[in-house]
PDB file of C-alpha atoms in Angstrom:
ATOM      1  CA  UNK A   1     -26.849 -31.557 115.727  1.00 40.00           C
ATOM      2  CA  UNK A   2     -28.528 -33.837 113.236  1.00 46.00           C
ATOM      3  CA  UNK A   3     -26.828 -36.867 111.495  1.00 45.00           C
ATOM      4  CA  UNK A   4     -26.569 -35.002 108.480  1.00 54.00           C
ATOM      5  CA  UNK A   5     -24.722 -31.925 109.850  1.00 56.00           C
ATOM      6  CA  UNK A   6     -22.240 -34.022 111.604  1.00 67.00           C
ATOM      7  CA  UNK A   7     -21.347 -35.973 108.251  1.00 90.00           C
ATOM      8  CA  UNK A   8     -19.713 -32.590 106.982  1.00 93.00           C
ATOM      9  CA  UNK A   9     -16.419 -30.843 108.117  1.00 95.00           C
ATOM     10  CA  UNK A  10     -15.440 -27.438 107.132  1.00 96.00           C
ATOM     11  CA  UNK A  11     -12.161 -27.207 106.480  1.00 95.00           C
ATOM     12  CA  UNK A  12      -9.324 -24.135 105.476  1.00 96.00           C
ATOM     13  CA  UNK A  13      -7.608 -23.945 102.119  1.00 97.00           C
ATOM     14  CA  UNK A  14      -4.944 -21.298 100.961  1.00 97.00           C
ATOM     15  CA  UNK A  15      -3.948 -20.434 104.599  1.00 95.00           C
ATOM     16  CA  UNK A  16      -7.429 -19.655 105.372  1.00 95.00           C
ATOM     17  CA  UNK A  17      -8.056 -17.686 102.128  1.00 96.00           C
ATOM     18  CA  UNK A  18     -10.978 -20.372 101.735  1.00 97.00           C
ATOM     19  CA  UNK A  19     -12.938 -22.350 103.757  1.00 97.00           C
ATOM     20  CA  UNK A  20     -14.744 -25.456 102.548  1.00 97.00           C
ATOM     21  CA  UNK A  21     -17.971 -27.514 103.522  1.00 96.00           C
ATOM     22  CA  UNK A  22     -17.351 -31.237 102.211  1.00 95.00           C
ATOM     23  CA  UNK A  23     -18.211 -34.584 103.203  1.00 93.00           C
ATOM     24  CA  UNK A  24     -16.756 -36.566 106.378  1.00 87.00           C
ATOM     25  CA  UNK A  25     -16.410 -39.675 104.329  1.00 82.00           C
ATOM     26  CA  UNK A  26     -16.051 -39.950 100.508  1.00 82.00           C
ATOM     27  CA  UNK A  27     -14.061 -37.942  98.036  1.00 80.00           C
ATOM     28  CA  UNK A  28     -12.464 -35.267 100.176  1.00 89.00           C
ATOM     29  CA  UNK A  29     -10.498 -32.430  98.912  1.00 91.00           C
ATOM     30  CA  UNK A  30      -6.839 -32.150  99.284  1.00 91.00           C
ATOM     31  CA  UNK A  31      -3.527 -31.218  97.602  1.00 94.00           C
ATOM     32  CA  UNK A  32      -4.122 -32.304  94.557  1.00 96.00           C
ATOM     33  CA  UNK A  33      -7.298 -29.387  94.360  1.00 97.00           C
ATOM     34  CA  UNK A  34      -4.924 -26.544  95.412  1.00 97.00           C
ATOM     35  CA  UNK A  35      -1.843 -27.992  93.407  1.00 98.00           C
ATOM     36  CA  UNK A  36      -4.092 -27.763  89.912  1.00 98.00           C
ATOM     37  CA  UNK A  37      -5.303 -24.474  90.744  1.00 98.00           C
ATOM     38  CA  UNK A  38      -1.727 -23.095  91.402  1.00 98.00           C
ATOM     39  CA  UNK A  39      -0.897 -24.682  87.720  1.00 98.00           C
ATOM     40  CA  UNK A  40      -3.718 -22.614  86.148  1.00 98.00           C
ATOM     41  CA  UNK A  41      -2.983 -19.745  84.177  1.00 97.00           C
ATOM     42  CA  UNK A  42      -5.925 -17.634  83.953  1.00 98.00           C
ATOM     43  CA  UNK A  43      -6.855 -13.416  83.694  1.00 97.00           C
ATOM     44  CA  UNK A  44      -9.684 -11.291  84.940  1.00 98.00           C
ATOM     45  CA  UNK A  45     -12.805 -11.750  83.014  1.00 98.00           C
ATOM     46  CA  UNK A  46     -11.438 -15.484  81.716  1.00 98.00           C
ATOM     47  CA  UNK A  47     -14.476 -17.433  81.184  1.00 98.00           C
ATOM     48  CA  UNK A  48     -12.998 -20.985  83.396  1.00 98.00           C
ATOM     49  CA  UNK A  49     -14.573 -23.947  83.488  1.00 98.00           C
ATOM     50  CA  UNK A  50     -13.460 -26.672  86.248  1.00 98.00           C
ATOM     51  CA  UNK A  51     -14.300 -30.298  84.820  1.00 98.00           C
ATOM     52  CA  UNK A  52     -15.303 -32.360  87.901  1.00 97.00           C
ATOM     53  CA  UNK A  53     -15.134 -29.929  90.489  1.00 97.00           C
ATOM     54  CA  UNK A  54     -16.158 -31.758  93.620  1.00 96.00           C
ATOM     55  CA  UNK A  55     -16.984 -29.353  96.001  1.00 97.00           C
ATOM     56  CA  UNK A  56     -15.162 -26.967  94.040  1.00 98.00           C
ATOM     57  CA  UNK A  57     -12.535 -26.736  95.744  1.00 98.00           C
ATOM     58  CA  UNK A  58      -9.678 -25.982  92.686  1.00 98.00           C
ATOM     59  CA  UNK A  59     -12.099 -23.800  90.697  1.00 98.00           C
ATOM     60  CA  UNK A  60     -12.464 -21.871  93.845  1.00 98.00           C
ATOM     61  CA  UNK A  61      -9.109 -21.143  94.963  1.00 98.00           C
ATOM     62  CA  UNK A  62      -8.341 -20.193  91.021  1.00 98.00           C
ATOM     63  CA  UNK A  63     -11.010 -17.717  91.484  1.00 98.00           C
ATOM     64  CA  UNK A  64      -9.541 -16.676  94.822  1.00 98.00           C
ATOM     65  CA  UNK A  65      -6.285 -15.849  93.235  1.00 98.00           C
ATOM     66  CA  UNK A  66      -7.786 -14.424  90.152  1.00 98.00           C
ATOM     67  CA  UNK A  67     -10.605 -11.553  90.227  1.00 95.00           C
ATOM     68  CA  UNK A  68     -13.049 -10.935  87.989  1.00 97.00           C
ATOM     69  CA  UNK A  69     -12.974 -14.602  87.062  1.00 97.00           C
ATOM     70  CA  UNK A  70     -15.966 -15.791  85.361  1.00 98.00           C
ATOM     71  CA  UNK A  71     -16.320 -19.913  86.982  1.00 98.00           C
ATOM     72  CA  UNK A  72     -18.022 -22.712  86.065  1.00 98.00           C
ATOM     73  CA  UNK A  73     -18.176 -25.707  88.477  1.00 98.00           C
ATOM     74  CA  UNK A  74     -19.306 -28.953  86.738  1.00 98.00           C
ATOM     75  CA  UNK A  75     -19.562 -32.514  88.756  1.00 98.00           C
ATOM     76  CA  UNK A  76     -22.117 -34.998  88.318  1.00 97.00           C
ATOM     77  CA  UNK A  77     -22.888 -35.652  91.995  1.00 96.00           C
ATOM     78  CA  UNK A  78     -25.873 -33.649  92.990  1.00 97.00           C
ATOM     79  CA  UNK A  79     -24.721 -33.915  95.978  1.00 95.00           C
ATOM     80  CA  UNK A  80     -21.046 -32.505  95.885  1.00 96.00           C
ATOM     81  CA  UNK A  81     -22.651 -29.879  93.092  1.00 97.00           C
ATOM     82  CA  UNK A  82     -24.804 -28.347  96.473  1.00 97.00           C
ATOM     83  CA  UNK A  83     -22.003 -28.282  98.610  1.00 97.00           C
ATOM     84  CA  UNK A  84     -19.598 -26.555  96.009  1.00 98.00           C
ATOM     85  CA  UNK A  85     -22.408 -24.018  95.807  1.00 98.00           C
ATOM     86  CA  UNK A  86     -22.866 -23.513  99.125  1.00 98.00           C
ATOM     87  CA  UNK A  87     -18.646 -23.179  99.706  1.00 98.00           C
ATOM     88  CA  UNK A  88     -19.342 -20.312  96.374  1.00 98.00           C
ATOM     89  CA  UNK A  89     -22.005 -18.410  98.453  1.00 98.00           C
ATOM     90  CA  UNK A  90     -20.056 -18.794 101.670  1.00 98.00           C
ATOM     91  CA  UNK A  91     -16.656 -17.425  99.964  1.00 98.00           C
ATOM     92  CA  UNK A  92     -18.089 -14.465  98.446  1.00 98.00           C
ATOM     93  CA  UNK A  93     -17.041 -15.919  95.169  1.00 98.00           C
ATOM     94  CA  UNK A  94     -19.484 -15.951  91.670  1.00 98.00           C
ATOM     95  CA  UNK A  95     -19.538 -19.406  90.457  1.00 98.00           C
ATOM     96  CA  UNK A  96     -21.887 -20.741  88.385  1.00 98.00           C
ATOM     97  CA  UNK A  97     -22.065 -24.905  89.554  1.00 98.00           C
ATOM     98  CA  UNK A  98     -23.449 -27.445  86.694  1.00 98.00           C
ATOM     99  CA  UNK A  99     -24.497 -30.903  87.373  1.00 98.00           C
ATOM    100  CA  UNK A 100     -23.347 -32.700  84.109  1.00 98.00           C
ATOM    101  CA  UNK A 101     -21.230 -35.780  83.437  1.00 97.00           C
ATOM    102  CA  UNK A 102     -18.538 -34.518  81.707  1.00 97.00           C
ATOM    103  CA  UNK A 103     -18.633 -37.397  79.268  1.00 96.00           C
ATOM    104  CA  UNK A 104     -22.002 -35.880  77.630  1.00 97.00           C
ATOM    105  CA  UNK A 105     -22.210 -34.715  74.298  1.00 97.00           C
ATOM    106  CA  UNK A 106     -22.231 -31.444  72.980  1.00 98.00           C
ATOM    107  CA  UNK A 107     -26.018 -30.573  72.949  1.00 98.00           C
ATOM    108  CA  UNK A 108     -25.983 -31.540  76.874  1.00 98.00           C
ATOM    109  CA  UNK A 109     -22.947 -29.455  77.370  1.00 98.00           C
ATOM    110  CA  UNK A 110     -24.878 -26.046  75.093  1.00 98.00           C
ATOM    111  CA  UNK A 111     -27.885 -26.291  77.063  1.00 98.00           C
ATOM    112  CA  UNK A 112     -25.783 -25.630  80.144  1.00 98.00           C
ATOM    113  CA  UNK A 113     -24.489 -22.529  78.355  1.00 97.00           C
ATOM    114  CA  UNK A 114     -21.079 -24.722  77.883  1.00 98.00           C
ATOM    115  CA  UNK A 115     -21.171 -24.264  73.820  1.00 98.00           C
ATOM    116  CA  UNK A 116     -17.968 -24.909  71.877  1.00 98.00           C
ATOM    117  CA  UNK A 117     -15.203 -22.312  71.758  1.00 98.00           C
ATOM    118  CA  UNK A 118     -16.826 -20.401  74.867  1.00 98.00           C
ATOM    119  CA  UNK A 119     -14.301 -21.104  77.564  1.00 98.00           C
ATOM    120  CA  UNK A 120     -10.959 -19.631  77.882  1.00 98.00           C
ATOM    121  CA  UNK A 121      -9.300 -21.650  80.385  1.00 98.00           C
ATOM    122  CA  UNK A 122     -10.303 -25.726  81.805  1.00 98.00           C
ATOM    123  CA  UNK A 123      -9.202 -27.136  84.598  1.00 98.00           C
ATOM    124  CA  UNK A 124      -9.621 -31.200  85.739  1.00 98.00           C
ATOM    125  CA  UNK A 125      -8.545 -33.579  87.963  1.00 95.00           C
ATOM    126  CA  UNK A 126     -10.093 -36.770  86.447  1.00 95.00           C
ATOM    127  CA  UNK A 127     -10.866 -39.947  88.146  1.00 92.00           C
ATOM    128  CA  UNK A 128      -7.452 -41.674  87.323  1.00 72.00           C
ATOM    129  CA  UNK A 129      -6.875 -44.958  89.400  1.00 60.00           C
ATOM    130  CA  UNK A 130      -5.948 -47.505  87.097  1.00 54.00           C
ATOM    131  CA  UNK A 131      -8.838 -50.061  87.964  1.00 51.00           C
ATOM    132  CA  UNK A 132      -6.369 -53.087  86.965  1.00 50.00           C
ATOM    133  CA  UNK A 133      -4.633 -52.042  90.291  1.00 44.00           C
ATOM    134  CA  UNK A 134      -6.736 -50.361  92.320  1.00 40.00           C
ATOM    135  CA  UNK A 135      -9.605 -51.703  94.130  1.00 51.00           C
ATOM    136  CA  UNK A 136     -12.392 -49.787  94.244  1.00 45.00           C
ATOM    137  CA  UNK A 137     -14.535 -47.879  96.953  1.00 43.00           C
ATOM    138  CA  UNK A 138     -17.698 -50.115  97.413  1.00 48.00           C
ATOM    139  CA  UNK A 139     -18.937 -46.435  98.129  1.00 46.00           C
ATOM    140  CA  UNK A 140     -19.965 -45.962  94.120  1.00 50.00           C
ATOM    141  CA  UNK A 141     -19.766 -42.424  94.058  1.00 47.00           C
ATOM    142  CA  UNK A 142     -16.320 -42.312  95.735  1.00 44.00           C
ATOM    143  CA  UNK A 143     -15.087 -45.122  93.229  1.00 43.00           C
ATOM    144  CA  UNK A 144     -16.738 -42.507  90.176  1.00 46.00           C
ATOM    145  CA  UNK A 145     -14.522 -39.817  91.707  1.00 44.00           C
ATOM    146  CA  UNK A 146     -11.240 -41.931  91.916  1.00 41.00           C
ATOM    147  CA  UNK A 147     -11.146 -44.787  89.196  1.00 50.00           C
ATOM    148  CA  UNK A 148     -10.635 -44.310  85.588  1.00 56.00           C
ATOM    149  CA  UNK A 149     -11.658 -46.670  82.888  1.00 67.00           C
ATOM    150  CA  UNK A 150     -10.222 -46.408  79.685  1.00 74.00           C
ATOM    151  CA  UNK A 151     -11.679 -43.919  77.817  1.00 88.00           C
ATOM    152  CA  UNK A 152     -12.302 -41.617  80.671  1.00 93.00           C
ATOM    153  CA  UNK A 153      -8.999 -39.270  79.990  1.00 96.00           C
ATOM    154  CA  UNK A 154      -9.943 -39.084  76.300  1.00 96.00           C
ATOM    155  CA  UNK A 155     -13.703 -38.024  77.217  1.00 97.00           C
ATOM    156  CA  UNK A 156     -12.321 -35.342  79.132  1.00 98.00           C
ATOM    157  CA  UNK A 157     -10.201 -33.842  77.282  1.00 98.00           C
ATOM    158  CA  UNK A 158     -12.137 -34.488  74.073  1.00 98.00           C
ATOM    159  CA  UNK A 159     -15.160 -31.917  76.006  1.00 98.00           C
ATOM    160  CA  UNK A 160     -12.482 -30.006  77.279  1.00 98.00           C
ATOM    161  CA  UNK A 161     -11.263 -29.470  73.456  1.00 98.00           C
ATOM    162  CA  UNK A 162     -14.841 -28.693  71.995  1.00 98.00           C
ATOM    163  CA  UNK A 163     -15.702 -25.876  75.067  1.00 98.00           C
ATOM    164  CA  UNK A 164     -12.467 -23.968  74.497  1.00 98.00           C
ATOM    165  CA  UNK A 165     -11.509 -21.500  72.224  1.00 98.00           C
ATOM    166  CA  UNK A 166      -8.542 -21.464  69.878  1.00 98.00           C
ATOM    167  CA  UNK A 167      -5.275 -20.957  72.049  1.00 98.00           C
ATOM    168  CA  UNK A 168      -7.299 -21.799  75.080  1.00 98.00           C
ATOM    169  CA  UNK A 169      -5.736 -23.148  77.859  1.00 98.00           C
ATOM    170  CA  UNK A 170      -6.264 -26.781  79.910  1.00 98.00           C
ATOM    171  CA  UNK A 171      -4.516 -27.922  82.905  1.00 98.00           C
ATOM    172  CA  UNK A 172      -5.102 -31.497  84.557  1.00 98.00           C
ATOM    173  CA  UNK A 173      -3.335 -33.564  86.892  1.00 98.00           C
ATOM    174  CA  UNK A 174      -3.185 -37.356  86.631  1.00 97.00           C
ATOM    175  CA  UNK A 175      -0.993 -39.988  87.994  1.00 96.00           C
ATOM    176  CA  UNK A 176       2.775 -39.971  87.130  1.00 97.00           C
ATOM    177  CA  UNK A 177       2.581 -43.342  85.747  1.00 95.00           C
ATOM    178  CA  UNK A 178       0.277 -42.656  83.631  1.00 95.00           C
ATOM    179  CA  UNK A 179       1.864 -39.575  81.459  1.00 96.00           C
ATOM    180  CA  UNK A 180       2.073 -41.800  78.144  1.00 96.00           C
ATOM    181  CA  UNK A 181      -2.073 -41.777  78.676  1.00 96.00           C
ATOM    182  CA  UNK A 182      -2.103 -38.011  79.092  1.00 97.00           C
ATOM    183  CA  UNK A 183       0.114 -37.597  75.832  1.00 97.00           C
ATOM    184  CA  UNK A 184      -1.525 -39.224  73.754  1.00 97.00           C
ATOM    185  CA  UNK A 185      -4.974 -37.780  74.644  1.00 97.00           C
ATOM    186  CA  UNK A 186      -3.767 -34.560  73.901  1.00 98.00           C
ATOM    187  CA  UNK A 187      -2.337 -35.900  71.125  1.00 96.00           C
ATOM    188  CA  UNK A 188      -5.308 -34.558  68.916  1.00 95.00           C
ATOM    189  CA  UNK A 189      -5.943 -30.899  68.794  1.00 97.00           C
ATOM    190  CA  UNK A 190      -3.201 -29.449  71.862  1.00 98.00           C
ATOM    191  CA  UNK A 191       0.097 -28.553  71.652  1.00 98.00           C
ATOM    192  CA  UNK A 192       2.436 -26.204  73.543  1.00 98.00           C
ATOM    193  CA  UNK A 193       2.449 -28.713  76.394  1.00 98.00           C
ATOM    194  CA  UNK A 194       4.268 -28.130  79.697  1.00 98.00           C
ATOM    195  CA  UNK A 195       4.931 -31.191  81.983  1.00 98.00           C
ATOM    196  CA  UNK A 196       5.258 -30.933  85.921  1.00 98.00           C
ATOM    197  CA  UNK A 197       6.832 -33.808  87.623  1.00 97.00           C
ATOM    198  CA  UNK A 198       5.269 -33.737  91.343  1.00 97.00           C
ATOM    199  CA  UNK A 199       7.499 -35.483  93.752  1.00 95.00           C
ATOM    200  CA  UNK A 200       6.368 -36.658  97.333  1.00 92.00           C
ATOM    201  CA  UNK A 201       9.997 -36.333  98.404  1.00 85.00           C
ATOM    202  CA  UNK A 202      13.265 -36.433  96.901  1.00 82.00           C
ATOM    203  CA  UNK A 203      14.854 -39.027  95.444  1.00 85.00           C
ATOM    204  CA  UNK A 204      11.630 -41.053  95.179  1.00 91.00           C
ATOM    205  CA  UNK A 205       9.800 -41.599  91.502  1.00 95.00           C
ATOM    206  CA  UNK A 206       6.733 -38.735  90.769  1.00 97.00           C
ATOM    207  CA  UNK A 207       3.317 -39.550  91.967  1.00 96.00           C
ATOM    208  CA  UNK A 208       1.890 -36.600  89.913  1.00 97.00           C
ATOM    209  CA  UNK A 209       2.259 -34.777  86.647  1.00 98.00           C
ATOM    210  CA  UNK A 210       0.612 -31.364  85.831  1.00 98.00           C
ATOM    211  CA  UNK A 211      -0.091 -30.543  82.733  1.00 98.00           C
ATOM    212  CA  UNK A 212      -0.559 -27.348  80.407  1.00 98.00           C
ATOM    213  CA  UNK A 213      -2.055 -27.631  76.989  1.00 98.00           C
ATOM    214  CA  UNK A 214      -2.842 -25.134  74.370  1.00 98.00           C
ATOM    215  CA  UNK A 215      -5.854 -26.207  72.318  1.00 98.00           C
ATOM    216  CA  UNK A 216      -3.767 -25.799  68.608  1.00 98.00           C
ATOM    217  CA  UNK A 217      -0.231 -25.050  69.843  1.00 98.00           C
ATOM    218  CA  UNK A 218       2.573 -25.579  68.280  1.00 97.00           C
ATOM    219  CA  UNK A 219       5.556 -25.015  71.114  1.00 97.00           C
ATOM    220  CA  UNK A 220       7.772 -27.861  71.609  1.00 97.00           C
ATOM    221  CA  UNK A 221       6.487 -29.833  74.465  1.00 97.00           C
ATOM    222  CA  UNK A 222       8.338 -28.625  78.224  1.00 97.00           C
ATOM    223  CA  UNK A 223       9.377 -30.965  80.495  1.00 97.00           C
ATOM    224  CA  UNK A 224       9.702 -28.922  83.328  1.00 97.00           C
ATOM    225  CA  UNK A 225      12.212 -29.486  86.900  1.00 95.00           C
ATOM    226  CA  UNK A 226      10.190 -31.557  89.421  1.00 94.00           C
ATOM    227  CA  UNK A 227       8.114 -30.266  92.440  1.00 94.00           C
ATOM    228  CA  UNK A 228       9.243 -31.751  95.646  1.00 93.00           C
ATOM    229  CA  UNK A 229       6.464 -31.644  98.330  1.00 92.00           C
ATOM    230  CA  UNK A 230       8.465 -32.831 101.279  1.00 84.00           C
ATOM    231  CA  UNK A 231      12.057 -32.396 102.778  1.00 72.00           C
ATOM    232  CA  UNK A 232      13.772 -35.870 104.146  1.00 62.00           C
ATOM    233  CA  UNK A 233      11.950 -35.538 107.283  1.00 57.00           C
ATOM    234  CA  UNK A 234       8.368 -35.403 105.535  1.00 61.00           C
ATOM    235  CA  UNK A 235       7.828 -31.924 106.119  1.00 62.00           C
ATOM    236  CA  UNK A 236       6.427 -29.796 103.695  1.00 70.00           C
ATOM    237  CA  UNK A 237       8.843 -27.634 101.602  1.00 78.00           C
ATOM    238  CA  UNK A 238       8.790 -23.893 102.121  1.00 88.00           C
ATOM    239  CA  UNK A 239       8.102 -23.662  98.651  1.00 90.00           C
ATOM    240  CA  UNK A 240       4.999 -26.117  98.906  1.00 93.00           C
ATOM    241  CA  UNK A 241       4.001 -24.397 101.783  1.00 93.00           C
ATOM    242  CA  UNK A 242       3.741 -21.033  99.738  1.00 95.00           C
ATOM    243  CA  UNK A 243       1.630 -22.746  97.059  1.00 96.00           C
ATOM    244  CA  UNK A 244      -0.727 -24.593  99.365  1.00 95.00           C
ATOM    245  CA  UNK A 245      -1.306 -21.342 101.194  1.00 96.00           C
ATOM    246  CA  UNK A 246      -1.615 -19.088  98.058  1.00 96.00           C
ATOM    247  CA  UNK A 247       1.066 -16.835  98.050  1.00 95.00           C
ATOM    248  CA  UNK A 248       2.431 -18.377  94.770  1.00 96.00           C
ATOM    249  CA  UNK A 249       1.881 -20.269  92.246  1.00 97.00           C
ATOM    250  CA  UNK A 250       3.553 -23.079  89.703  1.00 97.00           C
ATOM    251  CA  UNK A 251       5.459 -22.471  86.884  1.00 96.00           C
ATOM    252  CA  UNK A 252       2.700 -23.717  84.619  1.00 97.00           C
ATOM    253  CA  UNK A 253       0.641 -20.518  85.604  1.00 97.00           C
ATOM    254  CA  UNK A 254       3.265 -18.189  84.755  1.00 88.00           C
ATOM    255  CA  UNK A 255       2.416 -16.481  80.748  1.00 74.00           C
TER     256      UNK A 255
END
């Protein structure tokens, strides 16, 4: 086995539903992925686009859940874009993987066939480490894929704003303390918001928030009851467990 083949793991998602090629070390793929996915709202023939995909492994389990689903898979890292192709082919699932920062402008975005008001539904999970407290990765593409500076949310969901149509849909997650960040970058051109607390355990402050925007809405914004992932003794709700393993899905998804 070379060096190369032993620096990847494959590893099951959804109960098995999906299995996953990604790298040993680095940005690895976890509940966060499968969390966003289960927040998506999204129907058969949806045109979705997943904003920093990684090795795809949200945009992936959305199309798992949803057929007919036409997928996008944009990341930067020529590296992670291969192996979220690869996990496509392997899945038996049509995906159509970009390498693009998603901080380009518009004429990058069209010449990837991402013009404005094509997409029906985004998904991200932005790097969003506060780099005033967290240290970063020496490891620069792992520090890309996990620290935020400030204008990183509002690039995001600026594109995410210019590729989706009117009443189209975008979910992200980002770190609980940062929801006043999130809020304001949607301030401009979303509204129907819903906001999901994620809890490690009860009792304990969020460490998440998912959130559902409608570019142009005009609902009140939700604040929704919070998502516990653990009981007292650390193990994984039975309503967690049915997420993680893709038998249902998060309020947010519901229409």
């Amino acid at each position: 086995m070379t060096e190369a083949a032993t620096d990847i793991t494959e590893d099951a998602f959804l109960g098995g539903q999906l299995r996953l090629k990604q790298k040993r070390s680095g940005h690895r793929a976890g509940h966060d992925a499968i969390l966003l996915a289960a927040a998506t709202e999204a129907s058969p023939g949806d045109r979705a686009v997943d904003f920093g995909a990684g090795i795809g492994a949200a945009g992936l389990a959305l199309a798992r859940r949803v057929s007919g689903l036409r997928l996008s898979l944009v990341e930067i890292d020529p590296e992670l874009a291969e192996l979220a192709r690869a996990n496509a082919a392997e899945n038996g699932i049509a995906a159509d993987v970009i390498v693009l920062d998603v901080t380009a402008d518009a004429q990058a975005f069209a010449a990837q066939g991402l013009v404005p008001d094509g997409a029906d539904v985004v998904l991200m999970n932005p790097p969003f480490n506060d780099p005033a407290r967290h240290r970063g990765s020496p490891d620069q593409m792992r520090r890309t894929a996990h620290v935020a500076t400030e204008e990183t949310l509002h690039a995001w969901v600026h594109a995410a704003r210019r590729i989706l149509r009117s009443n189209g849909v975008l979910t992200l997650i980002w770190r609980a303390d940062g929801v006043a960040e999130v809020l304001a970058a949607l301030s401009r051109g979303f509204g129907s918001l819903s906001v999901l607390p994620v809890h490690g355990e009860a009792g304990r402050p969020a460490i998440r928030v998912l959130v559902r925007a409608v570019k142009g809405g005009r609902a009140p914004t939700r604040l929704l009851p919070g998502l516990m992932l653990h009981e007292e003794q650390r193990v994984p709700k039975n309503e967690v467990r049915n997420i993680l393993e893709g038998r249902a899905v998060l309020p947010l998804a519901e229409p």
